[in-house]
């Protein structure tokens, strides 16, 4: 198996090259087949790698070539496939294939069909590099690559200025985080003399490296995770990223790219365990993000914006888990979130496809009978994200909350409240979209139809995964053995031995489960009463809203705040540098030298009169001046 590992990322790269070159000449059927089939083959190879690691327990190390060396510092272009990376490979290639298949139907009428599949394949390639890299530099190549692809795919319909602005916003905000990440990597290289995980992690906890500033390094790495995984304060790019086609939202902003920050911290867990202060910061930032995003999602009316803020909130949950030391629980939530959030985004795309591009839930309703497969699958996804047992989200969310309870009761309380908000806004979405009477136009109602099989088959598969995916982590309190925890134990073993962390008893964990599930069910009932029994519909943008609702609807004015305290001062500073420093200063000096030379030349030119007497007079003046100089010099 080892000799075929390099094909896992190369196959999607080949799809990018073929579809990129033939985007205007190859038939759409061929483009869709190539783009999807190559990712499927990568998935098959990923399954093989997973089974090998599972059976042997030994990571797969493959050195493709020696990249570069500077004195004693050497970097190999090498791949590491262990318990953590093989599971991520299954997510990236498995969910990625389903999204490619979905795109065959969703994008079939788009003029940029070939370009779209080329970009999707390129994204998968870079994401695989990020996951498979055996050192931080290869991870950084993938890290930057997915940022580039995010820019290309968010701004795919770039003729719309708002979409192009959303792409630029995502690119710039990610660069802020990436700067912190690369500085953290440079510090690791400085202290450990290597960028390889195999060199850094075993040495980190040894007395030799006790003076290493792990707090500074991990804080810088976390800055990178904040940008990539859309945490406060760098989270506003992700909701705007809904400007891209819906498959982009599912692939990049639900299943893969935004979880890169969580993966990076899970991979670097020993470094963060050695920096308890950083873990505390991670937990606070994650919890704050989860709460703020959930509060915003409560009032949004754009179906994709609700899911976008839901993604931000769920990512906050993952970072909360990382911050309280629940590395397995956080990564478990990465897996389950990939299933149900990809399902929900693709389901939203199916709805948008059916209602002729409409995204406002106030203009939907009554779609349950017209889109039965979409409704059933989205209903399963809603149950999963709301933490209703036995669906996938219940197990992973409960594990994070249980660890949070042992770390901090106030944080646990806030986490449960956030989970209740999640249940409410997700069932609000479901009820407004599928129940009641259709509120759109007669033209939209006339064209209502279920999506083609290329779109519904991925929905069904993801719905099945959202139903059974949580059973890989059934806790002992429910009679399970938590297979995932045992499988990932070698990755987090050192951190577990260093962090003496209290654990909840089985009885207390059952109580915590009952509390969270009860809250989710009560939120469901409240949403049912409000949006089905009382048939309430959010007011239009021209109508007045209660003050708190209006603040939430306008996303707490974060964009306006950033515009006031960051963009406008920077614009003013730019104008100052342009007008004063550049034009008057630099240009003034350069142009002044030129003008001074010209004016001086004009003056000297007047001395050339052509009068011989004047020349003799000047010669005499020159001789006298030289004699005076010699006389007074001595």
PDB file of C-alpha atoms in Angstrom, residues 217-411:
ATOM      1  CA  UNK A 217       4.209  29.450  19.738  1.00  0.00           C
ATOM      2  CA  UNK A 218       0.776  27.955  20.352  1.00  0.00           C
ATOM      3  CA  UNK A 219      -0.905  31.353  20.489  1.00  0.00           C
ATOM      4  CA  UNK A 220       0.556  32.130  17.058  1.00  0.00           C
ATOM      5  CA  UNK A 221      -0.583  28.751  15.713  1.00  0.00           C
ATOM      6  CA  UNK A 222      -4.016  29.440  17.181  1.00  0.00           C
ATOM      7  CA  UNK A 223      -4.150  32.777  15.341  1.00  0.00           C
ATOM      8  CA  UNK A 224      -3.830  30.737  12.156  1.00  0.00           C
ATOM      9  CA  UNK A 225      -6.651  28.481  13.296  1.00  0.00           C
ATOM     10  CA  UNK A 226      -8.823  31.514  14.123  1.00  0.00           C
ATOM     11  CA  UNK A 227      -8.552  32.747  10.537  1.00  0.00           C
ATOM     12  CA  UNK A 228      -8.970  29.412   8.801  1.00  0.00           C
ATOM     13  CA  UNK A 229     -11.734  28.122  11.078  1.00  0.00           C
ATOM     14  CA  UNK A 230     -13.639  31.429  11.304  1.00  0.00           C
ATOM     15  CA  UNK A 231     -13.458  32.205  15.024  1.00  0.00           C
ATOM     16  CA  UNK A 232     -13.859  35.575  16.703  1.00  0.00           C
ATOM     17  CA  UNK A 233     -12.753  38.087  15.617  1.00  0.00           C
ATOM     18  CA  UNK A 234     -11.910  36.704  12.135  1.00  0.00           C
ATOM     19  CA  UNK A 235     -15.239  34.999  11.456  1.00  0.00           C
ATOM     20  CA  UNK A 236     -17.172  37.433   9.274  1.00  0.00           C
ATOM     21  CA  UNK A 237     -15.691  36.081   6.033  1.00  0.00           C
ATOM     22  CA  UNK A 238     -17.444  32.724   6.291  1.00  0.00           C
ATOM     23  CA  UNK A 239     -21.088  33.910   6.151  1.00  0.00           C
ATOM     24  CA  UNK A 240     -20.189  36.127   3.179  1.00  0.00           C
ATOM     25  CA  UNK A 241     -18.581  33.100   1.551  1.00  0.00           C
ATOM     26  CA  UNK A 242     -22.093  31.815   0.874  1.00  0.00           C
ATOM     27  CA  UNK A 243     -21.766  33.854  -2.323  1.00  0.00           C
ATOM     28  CA  UNK A 244     -20.187  30.794  -3.920  1.00  0.00           C
ATOM     29  CA  UNK A 245     -22.236  27.942  -5.426  1.00  0.00           C
ATOM     30  CA  UNK A 246     -23.862  25.709  -2.800  1.00  0.00           C
ATOM     31  CA  UNK A 247     -21.507  22.728  -3.373  1.00  0.00           C
ATOM     32  CA  UNK A 248     -18.676  25.101  -2.455  1.00  0.00           C
ATOM     33  CA  UNK A 249     -20.416  25.900   0.816  1.00  0.00           C
ATOM     34  CA  UNK A 250     -20.748  22.198   1.559  1.00  0.00           C
ATOM     35  CA  UNK A 251     -17.189  21.235   0.641  1.00  0.00           C
ATOM     36  CA  UNK A 252     -15.132  24.154   1.896  1.00  0.00           C
ATOM     37  CA  UNK A 253     -17.229  25.698   4.632  1.00  0.00           C
ATOM     38  CA  UNK A 254     -18.788  22.632   6.202  1.00  0.00           C
ATOM     39  CA  UNK A 255     -16.789  19.454   5.708  1.00  0.00           C
ATOM     40  CA  UNK A 256     -13.139  20.272   5.126  1.00  0.00           C
ATOM     41  CA  UNK A 257     -11.388  23.651   4.942  1.00  0.00           C
ATOM     42  CA  UNK A 258     -12.856  25.297   8.022  1.00  0.00           C
ATOM     43  CA  UNK A 259     -11.969  22.249  10.113  1.00  0.00           C
ATOM     44  CA  UNK A 260      -8.297  22.636   9.147  1.00  0.00           C
ATOM     45  CA  UNK A 261      -7.675  24.732  12.254  1.00  0.00           C
ATOM     46  CA  UNK A 262      -9.167  22.043  14.483  1.00  0.00           C
ATOM     47  CA  UNK A 263      -7.083  19.380  12.720  1.00  0.00           C
ATOM     48  CA  UNK A 264      -3.899  21.437  13.139  1.00  0.00           C
ATOM     49  CA  UNK A 265      -4.430  21.861  16.891  1.00  0.00           C
ATOM     50  CA  UNK A 266      -5.346  18.191  17.289  1.00  0.00           C
ATOM     51  CA  UNK A 267      -2.177  17.280  15.397  1.00  0.00           C
ATOM     52  CA  UNK A 268      -0.140  19.645  17.610  1.00  0.00           C
ATOM     53  CA  UNK A 269      -1.909  18.584  20.799  1.00  0.00           C
ATOM     54  CA  UNK A 270       1.258  17.995  22.818  1.00  0.00           C
ATOM     55  CA  UNK A 271       2.398  21.584  22.205  1.00  0.00           C
ATOM     56  CA  UNK A 272      -0.940  22.964  23.382  1.00  0.00           C
ATOM     57  CA  UNK A 273      -1.041  20.661  26.407  1.00  0.00           C
ATOM     58  CA  UNK A 274       2.305  22.145  27.433  1.00  0.00           C
ATOM     59  CA  UNK A 275       0.712  25.618  27.240  1.00  0.00           C
ATOM     60  CA  UNK A 276      -2.350  25.539  29.571  1.00  0.00           C
ATOM     61  CA  UNK A 277      -2.832  29.291  29.196  1.00  0.00           C
ATOM     62  CA  UNK A 278      -3.281  28.883  25.439  1.00  0.00           C
ATOM     63  CA  UNK A 279      -5.804  26.096  25.978  1.00  0.00           C
ATOM     64  CA  UNK A 280      -7.775  28.415  28.237  1.00  0.00           C
ATOM     65  CA  UNK A 281      -7.729  31.084  25.514  1.00  0.00           C
ATOM     66  CA  UNK A 282      -8.847  28.494  22.945  1.00  0.00           C
ATOM     67  CA  UNK A 283     -11.778  27.466  25.134  1.00  0.00           C
ATOM     68  CA  UNK A 284     -12.904  31.050  25.782  1.00  0.00           C
ATOM     69  CA  UNK A 285     -12.640  32.074  22.118  1.00  0.00           C
ATOM     70  CA  UNK A 286     -14.439  28.910  21.010  1.00  0.00           C
ATOM     71  CA  UNK A 287     -17.283  29.295  23.495  1.00  0.00           C
ATOM     72  CA  UNK A 288     -17.703  33.002  22.725  1.00  0.00           C
ATOM     73  CA  UNK A 289     -17.792  32.281  19.004  1.00  0.00           C
ATOM     74  CA  UNK A 290     -20.338  29.507  19.494  1.00  0.00           C
ATOM     75  CA  UNK A 291     -22.668  31.779  21.465  1.00  0.00           C
ATOM     76  CA  UNK A 292     -22.373  34.852  19.221  1.00  0.00           C
ATOM     77  CA  UNK A 293     -22.856  32.887  15.998  1.00  0.00           C
ATOM     78  CA  UNK A 294     -25.844  31.021  17.437  1.00  0.00           C
ATOM     79  CA  UNK A 295     -27.484  34.288  18.499  1.00  0.00           C
ATOM     80  CA  UNK A 296     -27.042  35.668  14.978  1.00  0.00           C
ATOM     81  CA  UNK A 297     -28.411  32.488  13.377  1.00  0.00           C
ATOM     82  CA  UNK A 298     -31.633  32.816  15.408  1.00  0.00           C
ATOM     83  CA  UNK A 299     -32.952  35.650  13.231  1.00  0.00           C
ATOM     84  CA  UNK A 300     -31.427  35.154   9.766  1.00  0.00           C
ATOM     85  CA  UNK A 301     -33.822  34.617   6.864  1.00  0.00           C
ATOM     86  CA  UNK A 302     -31.370  33.495   4.159  1.00  0.00           C
ATOM     87  CA  UNK A 303     -31.285  29.693   4.337  1.00  0.00           C
ATOM     88  CA  UNK A 304     -27.560  29.540   3.549  1.00  0.00           C
ATOM     89  CA  UNK A 305     -26.723  32.299   6.032  1.00  0.00           C
ATOM     90  CA  UNK A 306     -28.420  30.334   8.816  1.00  0.00           C
ATOM     91  CA  UNK A 307     -26.265  27.331   7.962  1.00  0.00           C
ATOM     92  CA  UNK A 308     -23.170  29.529   7.678  1.00  0.00           C
ATOM     93  CA  UNK A 309     -23.562  30.944  11.177  1.00  0.00           C
ATOM     94  CA  UNK A 310     -24.425  27.464  12.358  1.00  0.00           C
ATOM     95  CA  UNK A 311     -21.063  26.322  10.984  1.00  0.00           C
ATOM     96  CA  UNK A 312     -19.268  29.106  12.858  1.00  0.00           C
ATOM     97  CA  UNK A 313     -21.084  28.099  16.038  1.00  0.00           C
ATOM     98  CA  UNK A 314     -20.262  24.395  15.639  1.00  0.00           C
ATOM     99  CA  UNK A 315     -16.624  25.245  14.997  1.00  0.00           C
ATOM    100  CA  UNK A 316     -16.737  27.179  18.251  1.00  0.00           C
ATOM    101  CA  UNK A 317     -17.909  23.978  19.937  1.00  0.00           C
ATOM    102  CA  UNK A 318     -14.927  22.139  18.483  1.00  0.00           C
ATOM    103  CA  UNK A 319     -12.505  24.727  19.828  1.00  0.00           C
ATOM    104  CA  UNK A 320     -14.258  24.613  23.185  1.00  0.00           C
ATOM    105  CA  UNK A 321     -13.579  20.874  23.197  1.00  0.00           C
ATOM    106  CA  UNK A 322      -9.931  21.418  22.311  1.00  0.00           C
ATOM    107  CA  UNK A 323      -9.597  24.077  24.987  1.00  0.00           C
ATOM    108  CA  UNK A 324     -10.852  21.810  27.782  1.00  0.00           C
ATOM    109  CA  UNK A 325      -8.588  18.993  26.639  1.00  0.00           C
ATOM    110  CA  UNK A 326     -11.271  16.914  24.905  1.00  0.00           C
ATOM    111  CA  UNK A 327      -9.130  16.339  21.822  1.00  0.00           C
ATOM    112  CA  UNK A 328     -10.979  13.168  20.848  1.00  0.00           C
ATOM    113  CA  UNK A 329     -14.366  14.801  21.412  1.00  0.00           C
ATOM    114  CA  UNK A 330     -13.441  17.822  19.292  1.00  0.00           C
ATOM    115  CA  UNK A 331     -12.191  15.633  16.454  1.00  0.00           C
ATOM    116  CA  UNK A 332     -15.267  13.415  16.830  1.00  0.00           C
ATOM    117  CA  UNK A 333     -17.390  16.506  16.255  1.00  0.00           C
ATOM    118  CA  UNK A 334     -15.321  17.273  13.149  1.00  0.00           C
ATOM    119  CA  UNK A 335     -16.430  13.897  11.755  1.00  0.00           C
ATOM    120  CA  UNK A 336     -20.101  14.125  12.623  1.00  0.00           C
ATOM    121  CA  UNK A 337     -20.250  17.779  11.573  1.00  0.00           C
ATOM    122  CA  UNK A 338     -18.844  16.829   8.159  1.00  0.00           C
ATOM    123  CA  UNK A 339     -21.770  14.441   7.696  1.00  0.00           C
ATOM    124  CA  UNK A 340     -24.714  16.508   8.853  1.00  0.00           C
ATOM    125  CA  UNK A 341     -23.509  19.938   7.772  1.00  0.00           C
ATOM    126  CA  UNK A 342     -22.585  18.760   4.256  1.00  0.00           C
ATOM    127  CA  UNK A 343     -26.051  17.177   4.178  1.00  0.00           C
ATOM    128  CA  UNK A 344     -27.747  20.387   5.287  1.00  0.00           C
ATOM    129  CA  UNK A 345     -25.874  22.569   2.808  1.00  0.00           C
ATOM    130  CA  UNK A 346     -26.564  20.201  -0.073  1.00  0.00           C
ATOM    131  CA  UNK A 347     -30.191  19.971   1.050  1.00  0.00           C
ATOM    132  CA  UNK A 348     -30.390  23.769   1.049  1.00  0.00           C
ATOM    133  CA  UNK A 349     -28.946  23.683  -2.472  1.00  0.00           C
ATOM    134  CA  UNK A 350     -31.658  21.249  -3.501  1.00  0.00           C
ATOM    135  CA  UNK A 351     -34.290  23.640  -2.109  1.00  0.00           C
ATOM    136  CA  UNK A 352     -32.717  26.629  -3.869  1.00  0.00           C
ATOM    137  CA  UNK A 353     -32.569  24.600  -7.082  1.00  0.00           C
ATOM    138  CA  UNK A 354     -36.284  23.825  -6.756  1.00  0.00           C
ATOM    139  CA  UNK A 355     -37.395  27.411  -6.105  1.00  0.00           C
ATOM    140  CA  UNK A 356     -35.455  28.938  -8.990  1.00  0.00           C
ATOM    141  CA  UNK A 357     -32.575  30.380  -6.984  1.00  0.00           C
ATOM    142  CA  UNK A 358     -34.590  31.825  -4.084  1.00  0.00           C
ATOM    143  CA  UNK A 359     -32.710  31.763  -0.750  1.00  0.00           C
ATOM    144  CA  UNK A 360     -35.042  33.750   1.520  1.00  0.00           C
ATOM    145  CA  UNK A 361     -37.030  31.389   3.758  1.00  0.00           C
ATOM    146  CA  UNK A 362     -39.808  33.966   3.978  1.00  0.00           C
ATOM    147  CA  UNK A 363     -40.558  33.125   0.334  1.00  0.00           C
ATOM    148  CA  UNK A 364     -40.573  29.366   0.811  1.00  0.00           C
ATOM    149  CA  UNK A 365     -42.854  27.056   2.799  1.00  0.00           C
ATOM    150  CA  UNK A 366     -44.974  24.028   1.959  1.00  0.00           C
ATOM    151  CA  UNK A 367     -42.128  22.185   0.182  1.00  0.00           C
ATOM    152  CA  UNK A 368     -42.445  18.955   2.145  1.00  0.00           C
ATOM    153  CA  UNK A 369     -44.735  17.314  -0.396  1.00  0.00           C
ATOM    154  CA  UNK A 370     -42.910  18.648  -3.460  1.00  0.00           C
ATOM    155  CA  UNK A 371     -39.399  17.688  -2.295  1.00  0.00           C
ATOM    156  CA  UNK A 372     -39.873  14.532  -0.192  1.00  0.00           C
ATOM    157  CA  UNK A 373     -36.300  13.230  -0.376  1.00  0.00           C
ATOM    158  CA  UNK A 374     -34.825  16.636   0.356  1.00  0.00           C
ATOM    159  CA  UNK A 375     -37.211  17.096   3.282  1.00  0.00           C
ATOM    160  CA  UNK A 376     -36.536  13.701   4.891  1.00  0.00           C
ATOM    161  CA  UNK A 377     -32.773  14.005   4.564  1.00  0.00           C
ATOM    162  CA  UNK A 378     -32.716  17.580   5.874  1.00  0.00           C
ATOM    163  CA  UNK A 379     -34.959  16.519   8.752  1.00  0.00           C
ATOM    164  CA  UNK A 380     -32.362  13.879   9.667  1.00  0.00           C
ATOM    165  CA  UNK A 381     -29.581  16.454   9.392  1.00  0.00           C
ATOM    166  CA  UNK A 382     -31.530  18.823  11.647  1.00  0.00           C
ATOM    167  CA  UNK A 383     -32.014  16.109  14.267  1.00  0.00           C
ATOM    168  CA  UNK A 384     -28.293  15.332  14.096  1.00  0.00           C
ATOM    169  CA  UNK A 385     -27.042  18.903  14.537  1.00  0.00           C
ATOM    170  CA  UNK A 386     -29.593  19.525  17.302  1.00  0.00           C
ATOM    171  CA  UNK A 387     -28.116  16.709  19.384  1.00  0.00           C
ATOM    172  CA  UNK A 388     -31.189  14.487  19.381  1.00  0.00           C
ATOM    173  CA  UNK A 389     -30.280  10.814  20.026  1.00  0.00           C
ATOM    174  CA  UNK A 390     -29.402   8.515  18.393  1.00  0.00           C
ATOM    175  CA  UNK A 391     -28.228  10.769  15.555  1.00  0.00           C
ATOM    176  CA  UNK A 392     -24.546  11.587  15.064  1.00  0.00           C
ATOM    177  CA  UNK A 393     -24.382  15.054  16.601  1.00  0.00           C
ATOM    178  CA  UNK A 394     -25.744  13.821  19.925  1.00  0.00           C
ATOM    179  CA  UNK A 395     -22.701  11.685  20.758  1.00  0.00           C
ATOM    180  CA  UNK A 396     -19.999  14.154  19.755  1.00  0.00           C
ATOM    181  CA  UNK A 397     -21.688  17.191  21.280  1.00  0.00           C
ATOM    182  CA  UNK A 398     -22.355  15.308  24.524  1.00  0.00           C
ATOM    183  CA  UNK A 399     -18.693  14.346  24.795  1.00  0.00           C
ATOM    184  CA  UNK A 400     -17.589  17.971  24.466  1.00  0.00           C
ATOM    185  CA  UNK A 401     -20.168  19.138  27.016  1.00  0.00           C
ATOM    186  CA  UNK A 402     -19.204  16.386  29.472  1.00  0.00           C
ATOM    187  CA  UNK A 403     -15.543  17.421  29.382  1.00  0.00           C
ATOM    188  CA  UNK A 404     -16.538  21.076  29.637  1.00  0.00           C
ATOM    189  CA  UNK A 405     -18.567  20.301  32.778  1.00  0.00           C
ATOM    190  CA  UNK A 406     -15.510  18.816  34.498  1.00  0.00           C
ATOM    191  CA  UNK A 407     -13.390  21.813  33.461  1.00  0.00           C
ATOM    192  CA  UNK A 408     -15.825  24.667  34.186  1.00  0.00           C
ATOM    193  CA  UNK A 409     -19.484  24.547  35.194  1.00  0.00           C
ATOM    194  CA  UNK A 410     -20.204  28.118  33.935  1.00  0.00           C
ATOM    195  CA  UNK A 411     -18.766  27.199  30.530  1.00  0.00           C
TER     196      UNK A 411
END
